[in-house]
Amino acid sequence: MNRVLLYFVYILFSLKGVFAQEKFSSPNGKTTINVSLKDNISFNIISENQIVINNIKTLLNLDNQKLGYKPKLRKKKTQEKREIVKVPFPLKNEKILDYYNEVELTFDDYAIQIRVYDRAVAYRFITSFEKEITITDEELEITFPKETLAYFPKEDSLYSHFERSYLKTKIDTLKNTDFCSMPVLMKKKNGLNILISDADVYDYPMLFFKGTSSNSLQAKFPKVVLATQPHPDATDRIAYITKEANYIAKTNGKRSFPWRFFYFSQKDADLITQDMVYLLSRSQEIKDVSWIQPGKVAWDWYNANNVYDVNFKAGLNTATYKYYIDFASKYDLEYIILDEGWSKSTTNITAFNPEINVKELINYGKKKNVGIVLWCLWEPLNRNMETILKTYHDWGAKGIKVDFMQRADQEMVNFYSNLAKKAAEQQLIIDFHGGFKPAGLRRAYPNVLTYEGVRGAENNKWGNFLTPDHNVTLPFIRMAVGPMDYTPGAMENRQPENHYISFNRPASIGTRAHQVAMYIVYESALQMLCDSPSSYLKDQKTVEFISQIPVTWDETIVLDAKIENKVAIARRKNDTWYLGIMGNQNEQEITIDLSFLSEGSYNAKIFRDGINANTFAEDYEVTTQAVSQDKRLTIQLAKGGGWAAILQPIK
């Protein structure tokens, strides 16, 4: 054997030994993953010398092979990347640091790419086949330390609005019939949080997880839908899936697949400030974003058009919507929504309800500097998307609120991305309602301003799900992956003992100040004012305060936070700070440190629980005081209480 051949054999055996078990570290060296390439691709995560996740095992199953089964490594490429990502319409911070170490392990016709951040790990498959491929399944099993607690957004069906409460339970109590949508939050016995979700999801179904009656979760994916059957009582919007394929996707053979990421931190507050979904998603594809305008919206459907103290009959008519426009103009709200009822029918969405002159309203809104957003169902829009969107643009509408998608399969994911692109071509903003949570689309298409996928205010119309405890859990889980259209601003506020359920005159649980604080705590580039304009005009101090709060932010700081308990956030826009605090159903005293302020004095306008808010939840007080960076504020929250402040520098 000559020296060259001997050296080659030596290298091969060396590589085999090295890559059977390989270690990669984060930029600060405190987080490591140990990758095994023996029988499959698997790795664990260790941070600060403790196990975060015991094992993550993954395979990508094609119809003729399993990618990741007995992998044979061909090449390894590593890089360290550090860059500042500028966000055009920031919901947390104008600039985000993207800093990680990356390894790409290449096998036969596929690779796995892994990024190790100081507090997160993400991976995805990359394939290089010449022809289209069929994905029958993607296997992912995550094993956690024993006694791990799950905040599990349990689903009853893959056909869902994705408006969930969180089942809080030990992971080993979850059976294989229990499954959840993303994101899911795990909390170890020592308090370490592990947030799990997906990002950069294109031409592929969304990720779900199911239990295993052990300390593991396994991935679950919707299959490709082949046939549906309309619901007999709601043929226009509800369609049961009657036939599915035996695969989850047919897709291009040369592509990258969605990221699966695991963010971990001991501090609950870090769940709010991280921005993993945005960082892991593809770069902006719209060159000109100057036409995109985030803003606040006067919304009609929640309050059932119950306007009063007017000289016309309220309802689905032109006079009522002119009243909404007048209200929006008075308080510098950027938009009103024409929700269900503006069109001739829910399936004929380019013809007007005879009682509503949409073109007249759009022109009236232009004179008042108020844009019109049009509601529509996804299926009739999808049937003739380009023509309908061009029609809305030609009318002068500013955007659409698209509803009742209720699915998360490959076709529906493609509908989202196709609509984002086509709407951008017509300079229309989008509110995705009645569907899944964000997964990175808004980075590529910033005209996607918000998503529902949250158990939000409309649930007050038919249930008592929206407890203050639920409201202070959302920022740590659902909001952690992107904007959420919770639709705050309820003016009928009740404590639990006198709460009522009414579809046409809904009431929230918790105080008025709790609702006002949502405008600072909750992230959405389209932020609704859900209640009747008449109710706001009857109590103008509330809407005057809300109207001063922006929807995008230059900087975000979490001052105090505990899941299910409380959240206190400071957000800066230009040189003004906005502070929002929300509490759970218990009375609380919270002290906040204002050392984050710049030097000098600030005038603080404060909206807080009134002295009788524990019994009359609508009781509040608006006060002013001077504050500075050396000040500490002690704040009393009522049951289900809140506190909000606008801090403007005194010049």
XYZ file of C-alpha atoms in Angstrom:
651
model
C 0.000 0.000 0.000
C 1.582 3.308 -1.071
C 1.753 6.359 1.200
C -1.019 8.267 -0.585
C -3.452 5.361 -0.275
C -2.432 4.777 3.348
C -3.015 8.440 4.143
C -6.428 8.313 2.443
C -7.474 5.254 4.485
C -6.268 7.012 7.644
C -8.396 10.083 6.852
C -11.483 7.961 6.217
C -11.158 6.134 9.517
C -10.457 9.395 11.307
C -13.576 10.974 9.877
C -15.644 7.943 10.815
C -14.472 8.174 14.402
C -14.860 11.920 14.658
C -18.338 12.142 13.215
C -19.853 9.187 15.023
C -19.919 11.647 17.937
C -19.163 15.312 17.299
C -19.465 18.363 19.532
C -20.361 21.898 18.436
C -20.565 24.982 20.631
C -22.265 28.365 20.724
C -20.327 31.626 20.296
C -19.908 32.052 24.070
C -18.957 28.381 24.460
C -21.579 27.765 27.159
C -24.035 25.840 24.990
C -22.949 22.655 23.243
C -24.588 19.947 21.189
C -23.281 16.414 20.793
C -24.246 15.025 17.397
C -24.454 11.291 16.810
C -24.418 9.893 13.268
C -24.580 6.250 14.063
C -27.982 4.695 13.311
C -29.663 8.049 12.715
C -29.087 11.763 13.173
C -29.518 12.700 16.796
C -28.120 15.241 19.230
C -28.523 16.526 22.739
C -28.279 20.069 24.097
C -26.228 21.044 27.129
C -26.049 24.597 28.440
C -24.308 25.990 31.519
C -23.262 22.387 32.343
C -26.848 21.128 32.551
C -28.880 19.010 30.148
C -31.472 21.090 28.310
C -32.827 18.306 26.083
C -31.701 14.709 26.531
C -32.007 13.743 22.902
C -33.379 15.026 19.596
C -33.736 12.362 16.918
C -34.815 13.147 13.377
C -35.410 11.529 9.989
C -36.919 12.850 6.756
C -38.855 10.034 5.115
C -39.218 10.016 1.342
C -41.351 7.501 -0.495
C -38.248 5.497 -1.378
C -35.689 6.235 1.365
C -35.159 7.638 4.843
C -32.850 10.632 4.996
C -30.866 10.391 8.192
C -30.994 6.609 8.545
C -27.466 5.220 8.923
C -26.033 8.479 7.566
C -22.725 8.463 5.695
C -20.978 11.774 6.112
C -19.374 13.209 2.967
C -18.500 16.740 4.019
C -18.607 19.134 6.940
C -18.713 22.914 6.677
C -18.673 25.278 9.636
C -18.969 29.025 9.982
C -19.443 31.677 12.625
C -21.883 34.412 11.710
C -22.561 37.707 13.429
C -24.735 40.352 11.835
C -27.269 42.992 12.751
C -30.683 42.454 11.186
C -32.711 45.615 10.685
C -36.472 45.159 10.942
C -38.613 47.491 8.790
C -41.626 47.348 11.134
C -40.222 46.179 14.470
C -42.416 44.699 17.165
C -39.578 44.338 19.686
C -36.398 46.068 18.561
C -35.416 47.968 15.453
C -32.185 45.979 15.230
C -31.627 42.336 16.176
C -28.271 40.653 16.720
C -28.048 37.368 14.800
C -25.009 35.586 16.253
C -24.438 31.847 15.960
C -22.092 29.039 14.989
C -23.304 26.894 12.135
C -22.367 23.449 10.910
C -23.620 21.846 7.711
C -23.180 18.080 7.523
C -23.558 16.768 3.971
C -24.545 13.190 3.178
C -25.747 11.540 -0.047
C -28.158 13.984 -1.756
C -29.027 15.742 1.496
C -27.566 17.684 4.382
C -28.530 18.799 7.844
C -27.781 22.340 8.880
C -27.480 23.166 12.592
C -27.159 26.582 14.202
C -26.006 26.899 17.794
C -26.843 30.169 19.506
C -25.952 31.022 23.082
C -29.539 30.249 24.123
C -30.957 28.309 21.211
C -30.375 25.473 18.787
C -32.031 25.149 15.380
C -31.748 22.567 12.620
C -33.190 21.870 9.189
C -32.795 19.430 6.322
C -31.515 20.457 2.888
C -32.018 18.200 -0.135
C -30.315 18.221 -3.544
C -32.388 15.829 -5.677
C -32.869 16.672 -9.332
C -36.561 15.763 -9.457
C -39.612 16.427 -7.311
C -39.710 14.399 -4.103
C -42.555 13.036 -2.004
C -42.249 13.392 1.776
C -44.217 10.665 3.537
C -43.287 11.879 7.028
C -40.756 13.815 9.029
C -39.776 12.027 12.202
C -38.778 14.101 15.180
C -38.638 12.797 18.724
C -37.563 15.010 21.608
C -36.689 13.494 24.964
C -36.744 15.748 28.018
C -35.536 15.274 31.569
C -38.107 13.663 33.854
C -40.548 15.915 35.702
C -40.613 18.354 32.761
C -43.787 20.426 32.723
C -45.596 21.223 29.472
C -47.679 24.276 28.564
C -49.505 22.304 25.926
C -51.837 24.109 23.445
C -53.903 20.975 23.047
C -55.806 20.574 19.792
C -58.908 18.471 19.204
C -58.279 18.239 15.478
C -55.763 19.248 12.841
C -58.678 21.216 11.395
C -58.524 24.149 13.790
C -58.674 27.912 14.281
C -55.621 27.435 16.538
C -57.212 29.402 19.370
C -56.101 27.412 22.377
C -55.775 27.582 26.122
C -52.711 25.915 27.614
C -52.978 22.528 29.283
C -50.394 22.652 32.070
C -49.282 19.114 32.795
C -46.317 16.816 33.324
C -45.064 15.562 29.990
C -45.529 11.880 30.874
C -49.284 12.424 31.287
C -49.620 13.208 27.573
C -50.812 10.192 25.582
C -50.273 9.597 21.880
C -53.846 10.775 21.305
C -52.939 14.147 22.849
C -51.435 16.542 20.354
C -50.749 20.249 20.128
C -49.985 22.995 17.654
C -46.961 25.243 17.953
C -45.458 26.923 19.861
C -45.191 24.688 22.906
C -43.356 25.616 26.095
C -41.628 23.119 28.368
C -40.424 24.000 31.851
C -37.912 21.796 33.633
C -38.089 21.083 37.345
C -35.304 23.633 37.957
C -37.322 26.335 36.146
C -35.492 26.270 32.789
C -37.843 27.200 29.939
C -37.658 25.475 26.547
C -39.698 27.087 23.771
C -40.187 24.922 20.680
C -41.524 25.990 17.288
C -40.793 26.147 13.570
C -39.647 28.894 11.210
C -39.280 29.591 7.493
C -42.155 27.257 6.646
C -42.754 27.246 2.892
C -44.361 24.626 0.633
C -44.593 22.282 3.622
C -47.066 21.581 6.437
C -46.883 23.115 9.890
C -45.426 21.184 12.797
C -47.497 19.592 15.593
C -46.453 17.377 18.499
C -48.086 14.421 20.187
C -47.486 12.822 23.564
C -46.012 9.380 24.136
C -47.011 8.608 27.770
C -43.329 9.138 28.571
C -40.906 12.048 28.774
C -40.835 12.453 24.980
C -42.788 14.292 22.307
C -43.079 13.163 18.698
C -43.757 15.240 15.594
C -47.081 15.055 13.812
C -47.910 16.636 10.449
C -51.113 17.202 8.468
C -51.229 15.126 5.308
C -51.952 16.548 1.877
C -55.696 17.133 1.533
C -57.322 15.425 -1.444
C -61.034 16.095 -0.786
C -63.263 18.086 1.566
C -66.980 18.165 2.378
C -68.718 21.449 3.281
C -70.420 21.649 6.664
C -74.196 21.549 6.011
C -74.809 24.580 8.261
C -71.795 26.625 7.125
C -71.092 25.655 3.541
C -69.217 28.875 2.815
C -66.555 28.542 5.545
C -66.302 25.130 7.169
C -65.165 22.132 5.140
C -64.400 18.774 6.695
C -61.429 16.868 5.319
C -62.797 13.642 3.831
C -59.763 12.285 1.996
C -56.042 12.627 2.612
C -52.973 11.437 0.757
C -50.469 9.061 2.367
C -47.808 11.774 2.309
C -47.341 15.225 3.854
C -45.756 17.043 0.899
C -44.728 16.860 -2.735
C -42.035 19.415 -3.308
C -38.952 20.516 -5.196
C -36.044 18.105 -4.737
C -33.569 20.972 -4.333
C -34.598 22.997 -1.315
C -34.155 23.791 2.334
C -36.851 22.629 4.737
C -38.328 24.474 7.724
C -36.223 25.144 10.781
C -37.086 23.406 14.050
C -35.779 25.450 16.947
C -35.368 25.144 20.699
C -34.928 28.344 22.689
C -34.054 27.986 26.373
C -33.604 30.350 29.283
C -33.907 30.358 33.028
C -35.587 33.770 32.905
C -39.208 33.881 31.819
C -38.589 37.418 30.529
C -36.187 36.147 27.857
C -39.024 34.311 26.117
C -40.548 37.697 25.309
C -37.416 39.433 24.041
C -36.025 36.623 21.843
C -36.784 36.804 18.106
C -35.862 33.349 16.811
C -38.637 33.008 14.225
C -37.667 36.267 12.546
C -33.945 35.454 12.575
C -34.432 31.971 11.127
C -36.675 33.080 8.277
C -35.742 34.128 4.772
C -34.812 37.675 3.943
C -37.139 40.400 2.748
C -38.508 39.894 -0.760
C -40.347 43.224 -1.108
C -37.977 45.960 -2.258
C -40.239 48.954 -1.627
C -42.016 48.948 1.737
C -42.802 52.671 1.829
C -46.502 51.994 1.153
C -46.888 49.658 4.141
C -48.413 51.409 7.132
C -48.865 49.630 10.460
C -51.506 51.135 12.702
C -54.551 50.894 14.924
C -57.940 49.793 13.650
C -61.534 50.500 14.655
C -63.158 47.064 14.436
C -66.852 46.333 13.993
C -67.537 42.613 14.434
C -66.708 42.246 18.142
C -69.197 44.941 19.120
C -71.814 43.812 16.577
C -72.100 47.379 15.244
C -73.764 48.461 18.472
C -73.324 52.180 18.024
C -75.664 54.504 19.899
C -76.416 58.171 20.597
C -76.694 58.626 16.837
C -79.450 59.858 14.488
C -79.441 56.804 12.200
C -80.259 53.130 12.586
C -77.026 51.277 13.322
C -76.108 48.140 11.422
C -74.535 46.968 8.196
C -74.977 50.210 6.307
C -73.007 53.138 4.933
C -74.031 55.534 7.727
C -72.683 53.229 10.430
C -69.311 52.849 8.737
C -69.014 56.587 8.173
C -69.464 56.856 11.921
C -66.548 54.411 12.386
C -64.445 56.509 9.998
C -65.300 59.718 11.847
C -64.312 58.070 15.118
C -61.041 56.743 13.672
C -60.212 60.141 12.225
C -60.901 61.912 15.533
C -58.290 59.743 17.285
C -55.818 59.360 14.409
C -56.494 55.649 13.965
C -55.079 54.511 10.653
C -57.829 52.067 9.634
C -61.305 50.703 10.025
C -62.282 47.141 9.071
C -65.358 46.234 7.092
C -65.838 42.768 8.518
C -68.348 40.146 7.430
C -71.401 41.692 5.799
C -69.916 44.324 3.489
C -70.088 42.090 0.405
C -73.168 40.851 -1.409
C -72.431 37.405 0.006
C -69.473 35.717 1.661
C -68.652 33.978 -1.607
C -69.320 36.926 -3.924
C -66.636 39.226 -2.559
C -66.382 41.763 -5.365
C -70.014 42.903 -5.152
C -71.372 45.177 -2.414
C -74.097 44.610 0.113
C -76.770 46.988 -1.284
C -76.821 48.811 2.075
C -73.065 49.493 2.029
C -71.410 51.636 -0.634
C -67.813 50.502 -0.249
C -66.370 52.889 -2.837
C -68.099 55.808 -1.154
C -66.673 54.735 2.204
C -63.167 54.374 0.786
C -63.329 57.871 -0.690
C -64.786 59.242 2.549
C -61.975 57.573 4.467
C -59.338 59.095 2.182
C -60.617 62.582 3.007
C -60.366 61.711 6.707
C -56.976 59.956 6.356
C -58.495 56.597 7.351
C -57.845 53.451 5.296
C -60.293 50.603 4.713
C -59.444 46.939 5.338
C -61.820 44.383 3.798
C -62.695 41.029 5.367
C -63.021 37.938 3.171
C -63.082 34.171 3.336
C -59.976 32.399 2.084
C -61.590 29.965 -0.346
C -63.454 32.407 -2.621
C -60.362 34.624 -2.539
C -58.140 31.697 -3.507
C -60.320 30.793 -6.482
C -59.654 34.113 -8.226
C -56.930 35.717 -6.160
C -55.182 38.028 -8.608
C -58.385 39.519 -10.011
C -59.945 40.053 -6.581
C -56.836 41.661 -5.113
C -56.499 43.971 -8.112
C -60.154 44.921 -7.719
C -59.625 45.827 -4.050
C -56.550 47.857 -4.975
C -58.416 49.660 -7.736
C -61.212 50.517 -5.293
C -58.589 52.092 -3.023
C -58.734 49.585 -0.156
C -55.578 49.364 1.958
C -55.658 45.718 2.952
C -57.509 42.506 3.663
C -58.422 40.439 6.678
C -58.611 36.872 5.406
C -60.454 34.322 7.522
C -61.446 30.689 8.178
C -58.378 28.953 6.764
C -58.472 26.474 9.686
C -55.875 24.155 8.174
C -52.095 23.798 8.327
C -51.334 21.358 5.483
C -49.023 22.044 2.541
C -51.763 23.575 0.380
C -52.781 26.015 3.110
C -49.195 27.041 3.859
C -48.813 27.744 0.141
C -51.993 29.814 0.182
C -50.485 32.070 2.884
C -47.237 32.653 1.002
C -48.956 33.090 -2.372
C -51.387 35.605 -0.896
C -48.582 37.538 0.786
C -46.790 37.856 -2.544
C -49.852 38.701 -4.638
C -51.166 41.189 -2.071
C -47.784 42.926 -2.001
C -47.978 43.328 -5.782
C -51.250 45.208 -5.255
C -49.887 47.112 -2.224
C -52.315 45.524 0.219
C -51.564 44.734 3.866
C -52.756 41.440 5.396
C -54.289 40.271 8.662
C -54.379 36.445 8.724
C -57.379 35.477 10.849
C -58.845 32.050 11.619
C -55.564 30.226 11.002
C -52.181 29.176 12.305
C -49.574 31.286 14.092
C -46.603 33.111 12.471
C -43.737 31.061 11.072
C -41.549 33.702 9.438
C -43.578 34.848 6.441
C -43.677 38.459 7.642
C -39.895 38.813 7.293
C -40.051 38.034 3.571
C -43.308 39.949 3.140
C -43.594 42.816 5.639
C -47.106 43.556 4.341
C -48.159 40.627 6.549
C -48.794 42.721 9.647
C -50.473 40.297 12.029
C -51.917 36.827 12.631
C -54.650 35.551 14.873
C -53.916 31.964 15.927
C -54.590 33.031 19.510
C -57.444 32.676 21.962
C -58.218 36.374 21.943
C -60.950 38.891 22.734
C -63.621 37.501 20.410
C -63.859 34.500 22.749
C -65.541 36.821 25.255
C -68.595 36.562 23.006
C -69.170 32.878 23.801
C -67.128 31.850 26.828
C -65.106 32.737 29.905
C -61.789 31.374 28.613
C -59.972 34.705 28.695
C -59.004 34.854 32.320
C -56.286 37.272 33.412
C -54.089 34.203 33.999
C -54.521 33.255 30.331
C -53.788 36.812 29.245
C -50.487 36.937 31.147
C -49.451 33.533 29.762
C -49.774 34.527 26.085
C -46.688 36.813 25.934
C -44.401 33.920 26.930
C -45.691 31.350 24.417
C -47.893 32.470 21.525
C -46.480 36.000 21.288
C -42.974 34.563 21.466
C -43.230 33.497 17.801
C -44.707 36.649 16.296
C -47.538 39.185 16.214
C -50.915 38.171 17.579
C -54.228 39.761 16.718
C -55.754 39.443 20.196
C -57.977 42.501 19.495
C -57.852 44.305 22.869
C -59.829 47.309 24.049
C -62.975 45.859 25.661
C -64.963 48.581 27.414
C -67.308 46.218 29.247
C -65.071 44.903 32.032
C -66.053 42.545 34.838
C -64.566 40.629 37.717
C -65.277 36.864 37.540
C -68.134 36.935 40.042
C -70.172 39.330 37.865
C -68.924 38.406 34.409
C -71.547 37.552 31.811
C -71.520 35.991 28.343
C -73.208 37.876 25.519
C -72.522 37.513 21.815
C -73.622 41.032 20.898
C -72.471 42.890 24.016
C -69.421 40.942 25.221
C -67.545 41.702 28.429
C -63.942 40.962 29.358
C -62.667 39.459 32.601
C -60.291 41.783 34.417
C -60.015 45.525 34.774
C -60.168 48.375 32.289
C -56.489 49.087 32.973
C -55.720 45.429 32.148
C -57.200 46.016 28.673
C -55.328 49.295 28.157
C -51.991 47.727 29.158
C -52.443 45.150 26.364
C -51.695 47.855 23.797
C -48.150 48.051 25.162
C -47.627 44.431 26.214
C -49.127 42.670 23.174
C -47.330 42.813 19.827
C -49.235 43.423 16.613
C -48.559 45.818 13.764
C -52.334 46.057 13.309
C -53.802 46.672 16.746
C -57.589 46.603 17.011
C -59.897 48.717 19.112
C -62.509 46.032 19.477
C -65.386 47.836 21.156
C -68.049 50.203 19.911
C -66.935 53.716 18.951
C -69.917 54.945 20.969
C -68.515 53.306 24.091
C -65.133 54.929 23.552
C -66.736 58.309 22.917
C -68.787 57.931 26.087
C -65.557 57.518 28.069
C -63.013 59.461 26.079
C -60.175 59.273 28.615
C -59.657 55.610 27.745
C -59.497 56.047 23.973
C -57.414 59.234 24.286
C -54.801 57.193 26.159
C -54.922 54.212 23.783
C -54.688 56.445 20.714
C -51.267 57.723 21.826
C -49.710 54.236 21.906
C -47.721 53.147 18.793
C -47.849 49.657 17.254
C -44.172 49.367 16.288
C -41.195 49.880 18.576
C -37.532 50.853 18.515
C -36.568 49.074 21.730
C -38.128 46.641 24.194
C -37.130 45.874 27.785
C -38.889 43.394 30.076
C -38.914 44.839 33.588
C -40.590 41.969 35.426
C -42.164 38.760 34.205
C -43.444 35.439 35.461
C -45.529 33.035 33.386
C -49.214 32.950 34.477
C -48.490 35.650 37.034
C -47.434 39.032 35.648
C -45.681 40.842 32.851
C -44.176 44.339 32.916
C -42.704 45.712 29.683
C -41.091 49.006 28.685
C -41.053 49.887 24.987
C -39.452 52.898 23.343
C -40.585 54.775 20.251
C -38.218 57.627 19.359
C -37.535 59.310 22.724
C -40.834 58.347 24.418
C -41.191 55.282 26.634
C -44.389 53.268 27.077
C -44.789 50.987 30.083
C -47.407 48.235 30.272
C -48.095 45.950 33.215
C -50.644 43.128 33.392
C -51.388 40.887 36.362
C -53.224 37.612 36.887
C -56.383 37.162 38.932
C -54.612 37.918 42.216
C -53.967 41.365 43.627
C -50.281 42.224 43.342
C -47.718 44.824 44.244
C -45.008 45.315 41.630
C -41.936 47.525 41.892
C -40.250 48.657 38.700
C -36.848 50.268 38.289
C -36.643 53.176 35.822
C -32.859 53.099 35.430
C -33.289 52.295 31.700
C -34.372 55.904 31.090
C -31.967 58.479 29.714
C -30.842 61.318 31.928
C -33.324 64.061 32.663
C -36.911 64.231 33.794
C -39.936 62.643 32.139
C -43.597 63.455 32.404
C -45.449 60.209 33.103
C -49.119 59.967 32.145
C -50.443 56.914 34.000
C -53.564 54.809 33.464
C -54.099 52.574 36.505
C -56.661 50.530 38.399
C -59.083 52.613 40.403
C -59.524 52.185 44.127
C -62.699 50.125 43.574
C -61.467 48.016 40.645
C -61.562 44.803 42.706
C -65.339 45.003 42.731
C -66.060 47.309 39.766
C -63.529 46.376 37.093
C -64.194 49.477 34.997
C -62.886 51.739 37.747
C -59.650 53.444 36.745
C -57.663 56.612 37.317
C -55.538 58.733 34.993
C -52.768 60.682 36.733
C -49.518 62.435 35.872
C -46.206 62.713 37.696
C -42.564 63.520 37.017
C -40.104 60.600 36.979
C -36.413 60.044 36.264
C -33.920 57.201 35.943
C -33.202 57.096 39.679
C -36.893 56.487 40.461
C -38.503 53.225 41.539
C -42.261 52.926 41.194
C -44.352 50.700 43.432
C -47.565 49.751 41.658
C -50.704 48.197 43.096
C -52.608 45.923 40.733
C -56.204 44.937 41.395
C -57.463 41.438 40.676
C -56.983 40.944 36.944
C -55.421 44.370 37.002
C -53.250 46.519 34.812
C -51.164 49.655 34.647
C -49.919 51.683 31.693
C -47.801 54.795 31.374
C -46.515 57.120 28.672
C -43.196 58.724 29.615
C -42.234 61.777 27.589
C -38.969 63.646 28.201
C -39.341 67.122 29.672
C -37.309 69.451 27.472
